[in-house]
């Protein structure tokens, strides 16, 4: 009996279930049958790392992500005929989505568009076209990611056909009453410098006023001394 250690699970359709195992295999089960045996599974040696996630990207193709950061496009119609001896020079007999460098934790297919989103331990969110397997976007997300979801709309970036008024865009993009942190520091420093400068000026005026009063007192004292002498 072959050991089974399930690490990924999803449904290809209402009756076919796809499982990935830690023993580097993918298995297909027909839930309509009473038997718990797989109807087909990938041959030994086709994958070299533990399977972490599986996601159907078409009726016959499954995206398979492993713990080394590789994403394969597995055609279930050829699962029984894939062999390790057919590997190419790059080390795999399967088409691959190039880009990720960490363990793949989830692959998510858009409901209507031919797009998939991939996240993993390399802290990157990547999107691919399922037809060409070309990477479309790559965003650094700062944290190790385990799952992702698509929005419910059918728009994708610049492909939207909705017309936007240019004047409205300029008004929406306008930013008012914004103070950068560096500018704020400069303003505070300028305020403090101006306050200290005004304080110095006021102290100078007081000293001048005090000097004038002292001069008047001295002149009064001199006049009193003259009267006494007379």
mmCIF file of C-alpha atoms in Angstrom:
data_model
loop_
_atom_site.group_PDB
_atom_site.id
_atom_site.type_symbol
_atom_site.label_atom_id
_atom_site.label_comp_id
_atom_site.label_asym_id
_atom_site.label_seq_id
_atom_site.Cartn_x
_atom_site.Cartn_y
_atom_site.Cartn_z
ATOM 1 C CA UNK A 1 0.000 0.000 0.000
ATOM 2 C CA UNK A 2 1.374 3.391 -1.017
ATOM 3 C CA UNK A 3 1.472 5.959 1.823
ATOM 4 C CA UNK A 4 -0.624 9.099 1.454
ATOM 5 C CA UNK A 5 0.109 12.384 3.189
ATOM 6 C CA UNK A 6 -2.331 14.974 1.862
ATOM 7 C CA UNK A 7 -1.044 18.569 1.882
ATOM 8 C CA UNK A 8 -3.356 20.204 -0.706
ATOM 9 C CA UNK A 9 -6.945 19.573 -1.776
ATOM 10 C CA UNK A 10 -9.376 21.100 -4.264
ATOM 11 C CA UNK A 11 -12.148 20.149 -6.696
ATOM 12 C CA UNK A 12 -11.719 20.098 -10.445
ATOM 13 C CA UNK A 13 -15.479 19.876 -10.940
ATOM 14 C CA UNK A 14 -18.481 18.538 -9.055
ATOM 15 C CA UNK A 15 -17.254 14.951 -9.089
ATOM 16 C CA UNK A 16 -13.454 15.026 -9.474
ATOM 17 C CA UNK A 17 -11.255 15.889 -6.486
ATOM 18 C CA UNK A 18 -7.553 16.748 -6.804
ATOM 19 C CA UNK A 19 -5.138 16.079 -3.955
ATOM 20 C CA UNK A 20 -1.472 16.929 -3.543
ATOM 21 C CA UNK A 21 0.714 14.931 -1.157
ATOM 22 C CA UNK A 22 3.936 15.370 0.752
ATOM 23 C CA UNK A 23 5.253 12.368 -1.174
ATOM 24 C CA UNK A 24 5.523 14.515 -4.332
ATOM 25 C CA UNK A 25 2.377 13.260 -6.033
ATOM 26 C CA UNK A 26 -0.925 14.554 -7.327
ATOM 27 C CA UNK A 27 -3.960 12.268 -7.188
ATOM 28 C CA UNK A 28 -7.393 12.473 -8.764
ATOM 29 C CA UNK A 29 -10.396 10.934 -7.017
ATOM 30 C CA UNK A 30 -13.904 10.363 -8.307
ATOM 31 C CA UNK A 31 -16.222 10.993 -5.366
ATOM 32 C CA UNK A 32 -19.093 9.216 -7.157
ATOM 33 C CA UNK A 33 -17.332 5.897 -6.747
ATOM 34 C CA UNK A 34 -17.466 3.897 -3.572
ATOM 35 C CA UNK A 35 -13.783 3.037 -3.794
ATOM 36 C CA UNK A 36 -11.303 5.380 -2.112
ATOM 37 C CA UNK A 37 -8.577 4.588 -4.615
ATOM 38 C CA UNK A 38 -7.445 7.356 -6.982
ATOM 39 C CA UNK A 39 -8.532 7.064 -10.585
ATOM 40 C CA UNK A 40 -5.149 8.420 -11.748
ATOM 41 C CA UNK A 41 -2.035 9.806 -10.100
ATOM 42 C CA UNK A 42 1.239 11.337 -11.228
ATOM 43 C CA UNK A 43 4.157 8.925 -11.686
ATOM 44 C CA UNK A 44 6.947 8.786 -9.166
ATOM 45 C CA UNK A 45 9.720 11.282 -9.855
ATOM 46 C CA UNK A 46 7.631 13.763 -11.846
ATOM 47 C CA UNK A 47 7.763 16.248 -8.958
ATOM 48 C CA UNK A 48 10.846 16.667 -6.812
ATOM 49 C CA UNK A 49 9.401 18.596 -3.854
ATOM 50 C CA UNK A 50 6.427 18.404 -1.533
ATOM 51 C CA UNK A 51 3.179 19.578 -3.145
ATOM 52 C CA UNK A 52 1.817 22.602 -1.250
ATOM 53 C CA UNK A 53 -1.183 23.729 -3.318
ATOM 54 C CA UNK A 54 -3.211 22.758 -6.363
ATOM 55 C CA UNK A 55 -5.615 24.918 -8.371
ATOM 56 C CA UNK A 56 -7.545 24.111 -11.589
ATOM 57 C CA UNK A 57 -6.858 26.709 -14.283
ATOM 58 C CA UNK A 58 -8.927 25.024 -17.010
ATOM 59 C CA UNK A 59 -11.031 21.914 -17.530
ATOM 60 C CA UNK A 60 -7.950 19.767 -18.097
ATOM 61 C CA UNK A 61 -5.000 21.688 -16.604
ATOM 62 C CA UNK A 62 -4.055 22.044 -12.933
ATOM 63 C CA UNK A 63 -1.543 24.494 -11.477
ATOM 64 C CA UNK A 64 0.651 22.719 -8.931
ATOM 65 C CA UNK A 65 2.889 24.596 -6.478
ATOM 66 C CA UNK A 66 5.587 22.932 -4.397
ATOM 67 C CA UNK A 67 7.724 23.803 -1.389
ATOM 68 C CA UNK A 68 10.690 24.914 -3.524
ATOM 69 C CA UNK A 69 8.800 27.722 -5.292
ATOM 70 C CA UNK A 70 8.035 25.930 -8.566
ATOM 71 C CA UNK A 71 4.614 26.190 -10.226
ATOM 72 C CA UNK A 72 3.786 23.588 -12.853
ATOM 73 C CA UNK A 73 0.942 23.342 -15.352
ATOM 74 C CA UNK A 74 -0.148 19.703 -15.142
ATOM 75 C CA UNK A 75 -2.368 18.311 -17.883
ATOM 76 C CA UNK A 76 -4.524 15.605 -16.283
ATOM 77 C CA UNK A 77 -5.015 13.922 -19.663
ATOM 78 C CA UNK A 78 -1.336 12.975 -19.647
ATOM 79 C CA UNK A 79 -0.843 12.228 -15.965
ATOM 80 C CA UNK A 80 -0.488 8.495 -16.482
ATOM 81 C CA UNK A 81 2.009 8.951 -19.319
ATOM 82 C CA UNK A 82 4.359 11.512 -17.724
ATOM 83 C CA UNK A 83 7.736 9.921 -17.016
ATOM 84 C CA UNK A 84 10.872 11.050 -15.271
ATOM 85 C CA UNK A 85 13.003 9.980 -18.255
ATOM 86 C CA UNK A 86 11.274 12.578 -20.460
ATOM 87 C CA UNK A 87 12.634 15.524 -18.513
ATOM 88 C CA UNK A 88 14.224 18.375 -20.418
ATOM 89 C CA UNK A 89 17.511 20.087 -19.675
ATOM 90 C CA UNK A 90 15.856 22.500 -17.209
ATOM 91 C CA UNK A 91 14.920 19.538 -15.019
ATOM 92 C CA UNK A 92 11.190 19.254 -15.672
ATOM 93 C CA UNK A 93 8.905 17.680 -18.241
ATOM 94 C CA UNK A 94 6.063 20.077 -17.350
ATOM 95 C CA UNK A 95 5.386 23.683 -18.380
ATOM 96 C CA UNK A 96 6.307 26.010 -15.536
ATOM 97 C CA UNK A 97 5.375 29.488 -14.291
ATOM 98 C CA UNK A 98 8.690 31.255 -13.692
ATOM 99 C CA UNK A 99 9.266 33.750 -10.887
ATOM 100 C CA UNK A 100 8.628 32.604 -7.288
ATOM 101 C CA UNK A 101 11.614 31.797 -5.101
ATOM 102 C CA UNK A 102 9.914 30.649 -1.885
ATOM 103 C CA UNK A 103 7.466 27.942 -0.939
ATOM 104 C CA UNK A 104 4.129 28.373 -2.732
ATOM 105 C CA UNK A 105 1.243 28.607 -0.283
ATOM 106 C CA UNK A 106 -1.735 29.371 -2.515
ATOM 107 C CA UNK A 107 -2.663 29.675 -6.180
ATOM 108 C CA UNK A 108 -5.961 31.389 -6.945
ATOM 109 C CA UNK A 109 -7.706 31.404 -10.339
ATOM 110 C CA UNK A 110 -9.906 34.325 -11.369
ATOM 111 C CA UNK A 111 -13.495 33.246 -11.977
ATOM 112 C CA UNK A 112 -13.876 34.828 -15.424
ATOM 113 C CA UNK A 113 -10.434 35.967 -16.614
ATOM 114 C CA UNK A 114 -7.431 33.872 -17.608
ATOM 115 C CA UNK A 115 -5.426 35.084 -14.600
ATOM 116 C CA UNK A 116 -3.990 33.419 -11.521
ATOM 117 C CA UNK A 117 -2.571 34.996 -8.364
ATOM 118 C CA UNK A 118 0.272 33.326 -6.479
ATOM 119 C CA UNK A 119 1.542 33.993 -2.957
ATOM 120 C CA UNK A 120 4.131 32.282 -0.823
ATOM 121 C CA UNK A 121 7.018 32.666 1.578
ATOM 122 C CA UNK A 122 9.016 34.959 -0.727
ATOM 123 C CA UNK A 123 6.612 37.793 0.333
ATOM 124 C CA UNK A 124 5.648 38.514 -3.270
ATOM 125 C CA UNK A 125 2.207 38.647 -4.851
ATOM 126 C CA UNK A 126 2.492 37.580 -8.488
ATOM 127 C CA UNK A 127 -0.107 37.326 -11.229
ATOM 128 C CA UNK A 128 0.184 35.247 -14.388
ATOM 129 C CA UNK A 129 -1.676 34.709 -17.626
ATOM 130 C CA UNK A 130 -2.793 31.089 -17.773
ATOM 131 C CA UNK A 131 -2.575 30.956 -21.566
ATOM 132 C CA UNK A 132 0.974 32.210 -21.998
ATOM 133 C CA UNK A 133 2.279 31.551 -18.438
ATOM 134 C CA UNK A 134 3.789 35.048 -18.541
ATOM 135 C CA UNK A 135 4.151 37.018 -15.319
ATOM 136 C CA UNK A 136 1.996 40.164 -15.340
ATOM 137 C CA UNK A 137 2.505 41.726 -11.908
ATOM 138 C CA UNK A 138 4.861 41.367 -8.976
ATOM 139 C CA UNK A 139 4.224 43.256 -5.726
ATOM 140 C CA UNK A 140 6.263 43.096 -2.522
ATOM 141 C CA UNK A 141 3.854 42.576 0.403
ATOM 142 C CA UNK A 142 6.325 42.734 3.381
ATOM 143 C CA UNK A 143 4.918 39.608 5.067
ATOM 144 C CA UNK A 144 4.999 35.888 4.361
ATOM 145 C CA UNK A 145 1.659 35.196 2.686
ATOM 146 C CA UNK A 146 -0.585 32.161 2.992
ATOM 147 C CA UNK A 147 -3.715 33.061 1.001
ATOM 148 C CA UNK A 148 -5.136 35.499 -1.530
ATOM 149 C CA UNK A 149 -8.485 36.406 -3.107
ATOM 150 C CA UNK A 150 -9.664 38.141 -6.268
ATOM 151 C CA UNK A 151 -12.184 40.971 -6.299
ATOM 152 C CA UNK A 152 -15.633 40.257 -7.688
ATOM 153 C CA UNK A 153 -15.338 42.664 -10.646
ATOM 154 C CA UNK A 154 -14.161 41.624 -14.113
ATOM 155 C CA UNK A 155 -11.826 44.558 -14.666
ATOM 156 C CA UNK A 156 -8.079 44.151 -14.823
ATOM 157 C CA UNK A 157 -5.860 47.212 -14.609
ATOM 158 C CA UNK A 158 -5.706 49.308 -17.782
ATOM 159 C CA UNK A 159 -7.896 46.877 -19.707
ATOM 160 C CA UNK A 160 -11.076 48.516 -18.428
ATOM 161 C CA UNK A 161 -13.135 50.243 -21.114
ATOM 162 C CA UNK A 162 -14.822 52.709 -18.797
ATOM 163 C CA UNK A 163 -14.233 56.315 -19.863
ATOM 164 C CA UNK A 164 -13.064 58.708 -17.174
ATOM 165 C CA UNK A 165 -13.387 62.468 -17.388
ATOM 166 C CA UNK A 166 -9.937 64.073 -17.429
ATOM 167 C CA UNK A 167 -11.084 67.079 -15.385
ATOM 168 C CA UNK A 168 -12.521 64.763 -12.756
ATOM 169 C CA UNK A 169 -9.259 62.852 -12.574
ATOM 170 C CA UNK A 170 -7.283 66.069 -12.050
ATOM 171 C CA UNK A 171 -9.615 67.197 -9.273
ATOM 172 C CA UNK A 172 -9.497 63.800 -7.568
ATOM 173 C CA UNK A 173 -5.714 63.649 -7.762
ATOM 174 C CA UNK A 174 -5.291 67.127 -6.275
ATOM 175 C CA UNK A 175 -3.959 67.047 -2.722
ATOM 176 C CA UNK A 176 -4.624 70.003 -0.429
ATOM 177 C CA UNK A 177 -3.330 70.996 3.001
ATOM 178 C CA UNK A 178 -0.703 68.297 2.998
ATOM 179 C CA UNK A 179 2.462 68.851 4.997
ATOM 180 C CA UNK A 180 5.343 66.463 4.618
ATOM 181 C CA UNK A 181 7.137 65.381 7.755
ATOM 182 C CA UNK A 182 10.368 67.058 6.614
ATOM 183 C CA UNK A 183 8.530 70.294 5.816
ATOM 184 C CA UNK A 184 6.800 70.158 9.183
ATOM 185 C CA UNK A 185 10.160 69.873 10.930
ATOM 186 C CA UNK A 186 11.424 72.874 8.970
ATOM 187 C CA UNK A 187 8.345 74.888 9.932
ATOM 188 C CA UNK A 188 8.762 74.017 13.609
ATOM 189 C CA UNK A 189 12.453 74.896 13.502
ATOM 190 C CA UNK A 190 11.713 78.175 11.754
ATOM 191 C CA UNK A 191 9.026 78.993 14.326
ATOM 192 C CA UNK A 192 11.346 78.252 17.206
ATOM 193 C CA UNK A 193 14.171 80.266 15.623
ATOM 194 C CA UNK A 194 11.854 83.222 15.012
ATOM 195 C CA UNK A 195 10.578 83.060 18.578
ATOM 196 C CA UNK A 196 14.077 83.017 20.004
ATOM 197 C CA UNK A 197 15.107 85.858 17.728
ATOM 198 C CA UNK A 198 12.124 87.977 18.806
ATOM 199 C CA UNK A 199 13.003 87.210 22.411
ATOM 200 C CA UNK A 200 16.524 88.451 21.843
ATOM 201 C CA UNK A 201 15.225 91.633 20.224
ATOM 202 C CA UNK A 202 12.804 92.271 23.093
ATOM 203 C CA UNK A 203 15.601 91.757 25.596
ATOM 204 C CA UNK A 204 17.694 94.271 23.685
ATOM 205 C CA UNK A 205 14.918 96.852 23.801
ATOM 206 C CA UNK A 206 14.496 96.331 27.537
ATOM 207 C CA UNK A 207 18.216 96.808 28.070
ATOM 208 C CA UNK A 208 18.144 100.003 26.062
ATOM 209 C CA UNK A 209 15.144 101.285 28.053
ATOM 210 C CA UNK A 210 16.830 100.361 31.284
ATOM 211 C CA UNK A 211 19.997 102.206 30.234
ATOM 212 C CA UNK A 212 18.030 105.409 29.485
ATOM 213 C CA UNK A 213 16.366 105.300 32.916
ATOM 214 C CA UNK A 214 19.722 104.825 34.595
ATOM 215 C CA UNK A 215 21.094 107.857 32.701
ATOM 216 C CA UNK A 216 18.162 109.987 33.939
ATOM 217 C CA UNK A 217 18.742 108.836 37.526
ATOM 218 C CA UNK A 218 22.440 109.682 37.274
ATOM 219 C CA UNK A 219 21.650 113.188 35.952
ATOM 220 C CA UNK A 220 19.224 113.745 38.850
ATOM 221 C CA UNK A 221 21.862 112.644 41.328
ATOM 222 C CA UNK A 222 24.384 115.077 39.819
ATOM 223 C CA UNK A 223 21.920 117.979 40.103
ATOM 224 C CA UNK A 224 21.198 117.142 43.751
ATOM 225 C CA UNK A 225 24.912 117.076 44.513
ATOM 226 C CA UNK A 226 25.323 120.553 42.998
ATOM 227 C CA UNK A 227 22.461 121.944 45.160
ATOM 228 C CA UNK A 228 24.024 120.507 48.289
ATOM 229 C CA UNK A 229 27.334 122.089 47.477
ATOM 230 C CA UNK A 230 25.640 125.487 47.119
#
